[in-house]
mmCIF file of the C-alpha atoms, coordinates in Angstrom:
data_MODEL
# 
_entry.id   MODEL 
# 
loop_
_atom_site.group_PDB 
_atom_site.id 
_atom_site.type_symbol 
_atom_site.label_atom_id 
_atom_site.label_alt_id 
_atom_site.label_comp_id 
_atom_site.label_asym_id 
_atom_site.label_entity_id 
_atom_site.label_seq_id 
_atom_site.pdbx_PDB_ins_code 
_atom_site.Cartn_x 
_atom_site.Cartn_y 
_atom_site.Cartn_z 
_atom_site.occupancy 
_atom_site.B_iso_or_equiv 
_atom_site.pdbx_formal_charge 
_atom_site.auth_seq_id 
_atom_site.auth_comp_id 
_atom_site.auth_asym_id 
_atom_site.auth_atom_id 
_atom_site.pdbx_PDB_model_num 
ATOM 1   C CA . MET A 1 1   ? 0.001   -0.025  -0.016  1.00 0.00 ? 1   MET A CA 1 
ATOM 2   C CA . PRO A 1 2   ? 1.481   3.380   -0.861  1.00 0.00 ? 2   PRO A CA 1 
ATOM 3   C CA . ARG A 1 3   ? 2.525   5.611   1.951   1.00 0.00 ? 3   ARG A CA 1 
ATOM 4   C CA . ILE A 1 4   ? 0.282   8.629   0.886   1.00 0.00 ? 4   ILE A CA 1 
ATOM 5   C CA . LYS A 1 5   ? -2.760  6.276   1.103   1.00 0.00 ? 5   LYS A CA 1 
ATOM 6   C CA . LYS A 1 6   ? -1.798  5.195   4.647   1.00 0.00 ? 6   LYS A CA 1 
ATOM 7   C CA . MET A 1 7   ? -1.194  8.737   5.812   1.00 0.00 ? 7   MET A CA 1 
ATOM 8   C CA . ASN A 1 8   ? -4.681  9.990   4.383   1.00 0.00 ? 8   ASN A CA 1 
ATOM 9   C CA . SER A 1 9   ? -6.203  6.969   6.316   1.00 0.00 ? 9   SER A CA 1 
ATOM 10  C CA . ASN A 1 10  ? -4.517  8.100   9.430   1.00 0.00 ? 10  ASN A CA 1 
ATOM 11  C CA . ARG A 1 11  ? -5.757  11.596  8.816   1.00 0.00 ? 11  ARG A CA 1 
ATOM 12  C CA . THR A 1 12  ? -9.393  10.525  8.183   1.00 0.00 ? 12  THR A CA 1 
ATOM 13  C CA . PHE A 1 13  ? -9.260  8.262   11.200  1.00 0.00 ? 13  PHE A CA 1 
ATOM 14  C CA . GLY A 1 14  ? -8.100  11.065  13.291  1.00 0.00 ? 14  GLY A CA 1 
ATOM 15  C CA . LEU A 1 15  ? -10.771 13.610  12.056  1.00 0.00 ? 15  LEU A CA 1 
ATOM 16  C CA . VAL A 1 16  ? -13.620 11.261  12.318  1.00 0.00 ? 16  VAL A CA 1 
ATOM 17  C CA . PHE A 1 17  ? -12.738 10.017  15.951  1.00 0.00 ? 17  PHE A CA 1 
ATOM 18  C CA . SER A 1 18  ? -12.271 13.736  16.877  1.00 0.00 ? 18  SER A CA 1 
ATOM 19  C CA . PHE A 1 19  ? -15.912 14.533  15.668  1.00 0.00 ? 19  PHE A CA 1 
ATOM 20  C CA . VAL A 1 20  ? -17.218 11.462  17.369  1.00 0.00 ? 20  VAL A CA 1 
ATOM 21  C CA . PHE A 1 21  ? -15.634 12.401  20.706  1.00 0.00 ? 21  PHE A CA 1 
ATOM 22  C CA . LEU A 1 22  ? -16.811 15.947  20.271  1.00 0.00 ? 22  LEU A CA 1 
ATOM 23  C CA . LEU A 1 23  ? -20.226 14.648  19.983  1.00 0.00 ? 23  LEU A CA 1 
ATOM 24  C CA . PHE A 1 24  ? -19.892 12.600  23.145  1.00 0.00 ? 24  PHE A CA 1 
ATOM 25  C CA . ALA A 1 25  ? -18.663 15.820  24.936  1.00 0.00 ? 25  ALA A CA 1 
ATOM 26  C CA . PHE A 1 26  ? -21.542 18.040  23.827  1.00 0.00 ? 26  PHE A CA 1 
ATOM 27  C CA . TRP A 1 27  ? -24.104 15.094  24.133  1.00 0.00 ? 27  TRP A CA 1 
ATOM 28  C CA . SER A 1 28  ? -25.438 16.356  27.639  1.00 0.00 ? 28  SER A CA 1 
ATOM 29  C CA . PHE A 1 29  ? -25.068 20.152  27.003  1.00 0.00 ? 29  PHE A CA 1 
ATOM 30  C CA . ARG A 1 30  ? -28.433 21.465  26.662  1.00 0.00 ? 30  ARG A CA 1 
ATOM 31  C CA . GLY A 1 31  ? -28.488 24.662  28.548  1.00 0.00 ? 31  GLY A CA 1 
ATOM 32  C CA . GLU A 1 32  ? -26.555 26.841  30.985  1.00 0.00 ? 32  GLU A CA 1 
ATOM 33  C CA . TYR A 1 33  ? -26.935 24.479  33.857  1.00 0.00 ? 33  TYR A CA 1 
ATOM 34  C CA . GLU A 1 34  ? -25.439 21.377  32.011  1.00 0.00 ? 34  GLU A CA 1 
ATOM 35  C CA . GLN A 1 35  ? -21.758 20.915  31.694  1.00 0.00 ? 35  GLN A CA 1 
ATOM 36  C CA . ILE A 1 36  ? -19.688 19.822  28.748  1.00 0.00 ? 36  ILE A CA 1 
ATOM 37  C CA . LYS A 1 37  ? -18.020 16.512  29.312  1.00 0.00 ? 37  LYS A CA 1 
ATOM 38  C CA . LYS A 1 38  ? -14.378 17.205  29.697  1.00 0.00 ? 38  LYS A CA 1 
ATOM 39  C CA . ILE A 1 39  ? -12.659 13.868  29.143  1.00 0.00 ? 39  ILE A CA 1 
ATOM 40  C CA . PRO A 1 40  ? -14.199 13.256  25.752  1.00 0.00 ? 40  PRO A CA 1 
ATOM 41  C CA . LEU A 1 41  ? -13.510 16.935  24.805  1.00 0.00 ? 41  LEU A CA 1 
ATOM 42  C CA . PHE A 1 42  ? -9.817  16.423  25.642  1.00 0.00 ? 42  PHE A CA 1 
ATOM 43  C CA . ILE A 1 43  ? -9.823  13.083  23.545  1.00 0.00 ? 43  ILE A CA 1 
ATOM 44  C CA . SER A 1 44  ? -11.570 14.865  20.709  1.00 0.00 ? 44  SER A CA 1 
ATOM 45  C CA . ILE A 1 45  ? -8.920  17.626  20.764  1.00 0.00 ? 45  ILE A CA 1 
ATOM 46  C CA . PHE A 1 46  ? -6.074  15.097  20.957  1.00 0.00 ? 46  PHE A CA 1 
ATOM 47  C CA . PHE A 1 47  ? -7.389  13.165  17.813  1.00 0.00 ? 47  PHE A CA 1 
ATOM 48  C CA . LEU A 1 48  ? -8.069  16.487  15.992  1.00 0.00 ? 48  LEU A CA 1 
ATOM 49  C CA . ILE A 1 49  ? -4.325  17.611  16.640  1.00 0.00 ? 49  ILE A CA 1 
ATOM 50  C CA . LEU A 1 50  ? -3.086  13.999  15.598  1.00 0.00 ? 50  LEU A CA 1 
ATOM 51  C CA . GLY A 1 51  ? -5.290  14.097  12.575  1.00 0.00 ? 51  GLY A CA 1 
ATOM 52  C CA . LEU A 1 52  ? -4.442  17.328  11.203  1.00 0.00 ? 52  LEU A CA 1 
ATOM 53  C CA . MET A 1 53  ? -0.694  16.663  11.900  1.00 0.00 ? 53  MET A CA 1 
ATOM 54  C CA . ASN A 1 54  ? -1.142  13.283  9.974   1.00 0.00 ? 54  ASN A CA 1 
ATOM 55  C CA . SER A 1 55  ? 0.746   11.643  12.836  1.00 0.00 ? 55  SER A CA 1 
ATOM 56  C CA . LYS A 1 56  ? 2.109   8.105   12.684  1.00 0.00 ? 56  LYS A CA 1 
ATOM 57  C CA . LEU A 1 57  ? 0.951   7.769   16.200  1.00 0.00 ? 57  LEU A CA 1 
ATOM 58  C CA . LEU A 1 58  ? -2.682  7.004   14.802  1.00 0.00 ? 58  LEU A CA 1 
ATOM 59  C CA . THR A 1 59  ? -1.369  3.990   12.794  1.00 0.00 ? 59  THR A CA 1 
ATOM 60  C CA . PRO A 1 60  ? -1.714  1.361   15.540  1.00 0.00 ? 60  PRO A CA 1 
ATOM 61  C CA . LEU A 1 61  ? -5.193  2.696   16.500  1.00 0.00 ? 61  LEU A CA 1 
ATOM 62  C CA . ASN A 1 62  ? -6.186  2.852   12.760  1.00 0.00 ? 62  ASN A CA 1 
ATOM 63  C CA . PHE A 1 63  ? -5.021  -0.707  12.280  1.00 0.00 ? 63  PHE A CA 1 
ATOM 64  C CA . ALA A 1 64  ? -6.844  -2.112  15.315  1.00 0.00 ? 64  ALA A CA 1 
ATOM 65  C CA . TRP A 1 65  ? -10.093 -0.127  14.291  1.00 0.00 ? 65  TRP A CA 1 
ATOM 66  C CA . ILE A 1 66  ? -9.909  -1.741  10.927  1.00 0.00 ? 66  ILE A CA 1 
ATOM 67  C CA . LYS A 1 67  ? -9.185  -5.113  12.296  1.00 0.00 ? 67  LYS A CA 1 
ATOM 68  C CA . PHE A 1 68  ? -12.133 -4.657  14.814  1.00 0.00 ? 68  PHE A CA 1 
ATOM 69  C CA . GLY A 1 69  ? -14.379 -3.745  11.944  1.00 0.00 ? 69  GLY A CA 1 
ATOM 70  C CA . GLN A 1 70  ? -13.476 -6.904  10.174  1.00 0.00 ? 70  GLN A CA 1 
ATOM 71  C CA . ILE A 1 71  ? -14.253 -9.074  13.057  1.00 0.00 ? 71  ILE A CA 1 
ATOM 72  C CA . ILE A 1 72  ? -17.532 -7.391  13.477  1.00 0.00 ? 72  ILE A CA 1 
ATOM 73  C CA . GLY A 1 73  ? -18.177 -7.851  9.783   1.00 0.00 ? 73  GLY A CA 1 
ATOM 74  C CA . LYS A 1 74  ? -17.471 -11.733 9.821   1.00 0.00 ? 74  LYS A CA 1 
ATOM 75  C CA . VAL A 1 75  ? -19.973 -12.038 12.767  1.00 0.00 ? 75  VAL A CA 1 
ATOM 76  C CA . ILE A 1 76  ? -22.766 -9.513  11.931  1.00 0.00 ? 76  ILE A CA 1 
ATOM 77  C CA . SER A 1 77  ? -23.097 -10.329 8.209   1.00 0.00 ? 77  SER A CA 1 
ATOM 78  C CA . PRO A 1 78  ? -24.203 -14.138 8.543   1.00 0.00 ? 78  PRO A CA 1 
ATOM 79  C CA . ILE A 1 79  ? -26.527 -13.215 11.512  1.00 0.00 ? 79  ILE A CA 1 
ATOM 80  C CA . ILE A 1 80  ? -28.149 -10.364 9.232   1.00 0.00 ? 80  ILE A CA 1 
ATOM 81  C CA . MET A 1 81  ? -28.280 -12.602 6.184   1.00 0.00 ? 81  MET A CA 1 
ATOM 82  C CA . GLY A 1 82  ? -29.958 -15.428 8.311   1.00 0.00 ? 82  GLY A CA 1 
ATOM 83  C CA . ILE A 1 83  ? -32.517 -13.085 9.584   1.00 0.00 ? 83  ILE A CA 1 
ATOM 84  C CA . VAL A 1 84  ? -33.223 -11.904 6.124   1.00 0.00 ? 84  VAL A CA 1 
ATOM 85  C CA . TYR A 1 85  ? -33.480 -15.349 4.832   1.00 0.00 ? 85  TYR A CA 1 
ATOM 86  C CA . PHE A 1 86  ? -35.838 -16.694 7.567   1.00 0.00 ? 86  PHE A CA 1 
ATOM 87  C CA . ILE A 1 87  ? -37.992 -13.473 8.130   1.00 0.00 ? 87  ILE A CA 1 
ATOM 88  C CA . VAL A 1 88  ? -38.286 -12.591 4.522   1.00 0.00 ? 88  VAL A CA 1 
ATOM 89  C CA . LEU A 1 89  ? -37.558 -15.259 1.965   1.00 0.00 ? 89  LEU A CA 1 
ATOM 90  C CA . THR A 1 90  ? -38.945 -18.287 3.749   1.00 0.00 ? 90  THR A CA 1 
ATOM 91  C CA . PRO A 1 91  ? -42.492 -16.830 4.275   1.00 0.00 ? 91  PRO A CA 1 
ATOM 92  C CA . ILE A 1 92  ? -42.703 -15.652 0.741   1.00 0.00 ? 92  ILE A CA 1 
ATOM 93  C CA . SER A 1 93  ? -41.699 -19.176 -0.467  1.00 0.00 ? 93  SER A CA 1 
ATOM 94  C CA . PHE A 1 94  ? -44.329 -20.705 1.703   1.00 0.00 ? 94  PHE A CA 1 
ATOM 95  C CA . ILE A 1 95  ? -46.979 -18.402 0.265   1.00 0.00 ? 95  ILE A CA 1 
ATOM 96  C CA . LEU A 1 96  ? -45.950 -19.048 -3.304  1.00 0.00 ? 96  LEU A CA 1 
ATOM 97  C CA . ARG A 1 97  ? -46.032 -22.806 -2.788  1.00 0.00 ? 97  ARG A CA 1 
ATOM 98  C CA . MET A 1 98  ? -49.550 -22.397 -1.183  1.00 0.00 ? 98  MET A CA 1 
ATOM 99  C CA . PHE A 1 99  ? -50.849 -20.715 -4.410  1.00 0.00 ? 99  PHE A CA 1 
ATOM 100 C CA . GLY A 1 100 ? -48.834 -23.194 -6.651  1.00 0.00 ? 100 GLY A CA 1 
ATOM 101 C CA . LYS A 1 101 ? -46.560 -20.652 -8.225  1.00 0.00 ? 101 LYS A CA 1 
ATOM 102 C CA . ASP A 1 102 ? -43.379 -21.811 -9.846  1.00 0.00 ? 102 ASP A CA 1 
ATOM 103 C CA . LEU A 1 103 ? -41.538 -18.491 -10.638 1.00 0.00 ? 103 LEU A CA 1 
ATOM 104 C CA . LEU A 1 104 ? -38.193 -20.263 -11.604 1.00 0.00 ? 104 LEU A CA 1 
ATOM 105 C CA . LYS A 1 105 ? -39.936 -22.790 -13.781 1.00 0.00 ? 105 LYS A CA 1 
ATOM 106 C CA . ILE A 1 106 ? -38.152 -25.714 -12.186 1.00 0.00 ? 106 ILE A CA 1 
ATOM 107 C CA . LYS A 1 107 ? -41.010 -28.343 -11.831 1.00 0.00 ? 107 LYS A CA 1 
ATOM 108 C CA . PHE A 1 108 ? -40.272 -31.560 -13.405 1.00 0.00 ? 108 PHE A CA 1 
ATOM 109 C CA . SER A 1 109 ? -40.787 -31.598 -17.147 1.00 0.00 ? 109 SER A CA 1 
ATOM 110 C CA . LYS A 1 110 ? -42.313 -34.656 -18.670 1.00 0.00 ? 110 LYS A CA 1 
ATOM 111 C CA . ASN A 1 111 ? -40.583 -33.670 -22.094 1.00 0.00 ? 111 ASN A CA 1 
ATOM 112 C CA . GLY A 1 112 ? -37.057 -34.344 -20.527 1.00 0.00 ? 112 GLY A CA 1 
ATOM 113 C CA . THR A 1 113 ? -35.863 -30.859 -21.155 1.00 0.00 ? 113 THR A CA 1 
ATOM 114 C CA . TYR A 1 114 ? -36.110 -27.554 -19.394 1.00 0.00 ? 114 TYR A CA 1 
ATOM 115 C CA . TRP A 1 115 ? -35.533 -25.359 -22.423 1.00 0.00 ? 115 TRP A CA 1 
ATOM 116 C CA . ILE A 1 116 ? -38.045 -22.641 -22.981 1.00 0.00 ? 116 ILE A CA 1 
ATOM 117 C CA . LYS A 1 117 ? -39.357 -22.255 -26.664 1.00 0.00 ? 117 LYS A CA 1 
ATOM 118 C CA . ARG A 1 118 ? -38.960 -18.811 -28.100 1.00 0.00 ? 118 ARG A CA 1 
ATOM 119 C CA . LYS A 1 119 ? -42.027 -17.332 -29.799 1.00 0.00 ? 119 LYS A CA 1 
ATOM 120 C CA . LYS A 1 120 ? -40.114 -14.661 -31.733 1.00 0.00 ? 120 LYS A CA 1 
ATOM 121 C CA . ASN A 1 121 ? -37.389 -15.629 -34.247 1.00 0.00 ? 121 ASN A CA 1 
ATOM 122 C CA . SER A 1 122 ? -33.961 -14.513 -33.345 1.00 0.00 ? 122 SER A CA 1 
ATOM 123 C CA . THR A 1 123 ? -32.159 -12.145 -35.487 1.00 0.00 ? 123 THR A CA 1 
ATOM 124 C CA . SER A 1 124 ? -28.788 -12.566 -37.214 1.00 0.00 ? 124 SER A CA 1 
ATOM 125 C CA . MET A 1 125 ? -25.612 -12.137 -35.085 1.00 0.00 ? 125 MET A CA 1 
ATOM 126 C CA . LYS A 1 126 ? -23.753 -10.282 -37.643 1.00 0.00 ? 126 LYS A CA 1 
ATOM 127 C CA . LYS A 1 127 ? -23.190 -6.628  -37.089 1.00 0.00 ? 127 LYS A CA 1 
ATOM 128 C CA . GLN A 1 128 ? -23.983 -6.447  -33.555 1.00 0.00 ? 128 GLN A CA 1 
ATOM 129 C CA . PHE A 1 129 ? -22.333 -3.204  -32.817 1.00 0.00 ? 129 PHE A CA 1 
# 
């Protein structure tokens, strides 16, 4: 991976985390009696400075964050796909079977072939473009 891309990745990582911690700092600030949370504010400033400087200190944190995202992706993707399959596709399949629909036309054919006859004659394949 080129060095420029990694530096831009560190910069983006620093600026995004700066914004996230800034949101945490101001989350409870609603009026004059509420206080800004100081620890997330300092962390936000820390990430902002390192992000603007494009520091190499963010490389291990950036790498750990990417690995964490990959692990979460490997765990969550099959769960979400299973939920979609069993909550959406399975009921649709049962409903279609109840009404006798065969959308893919995969019922057993007595002719021994599954080719679909065309009603329209095909054109010549010369001069396609």
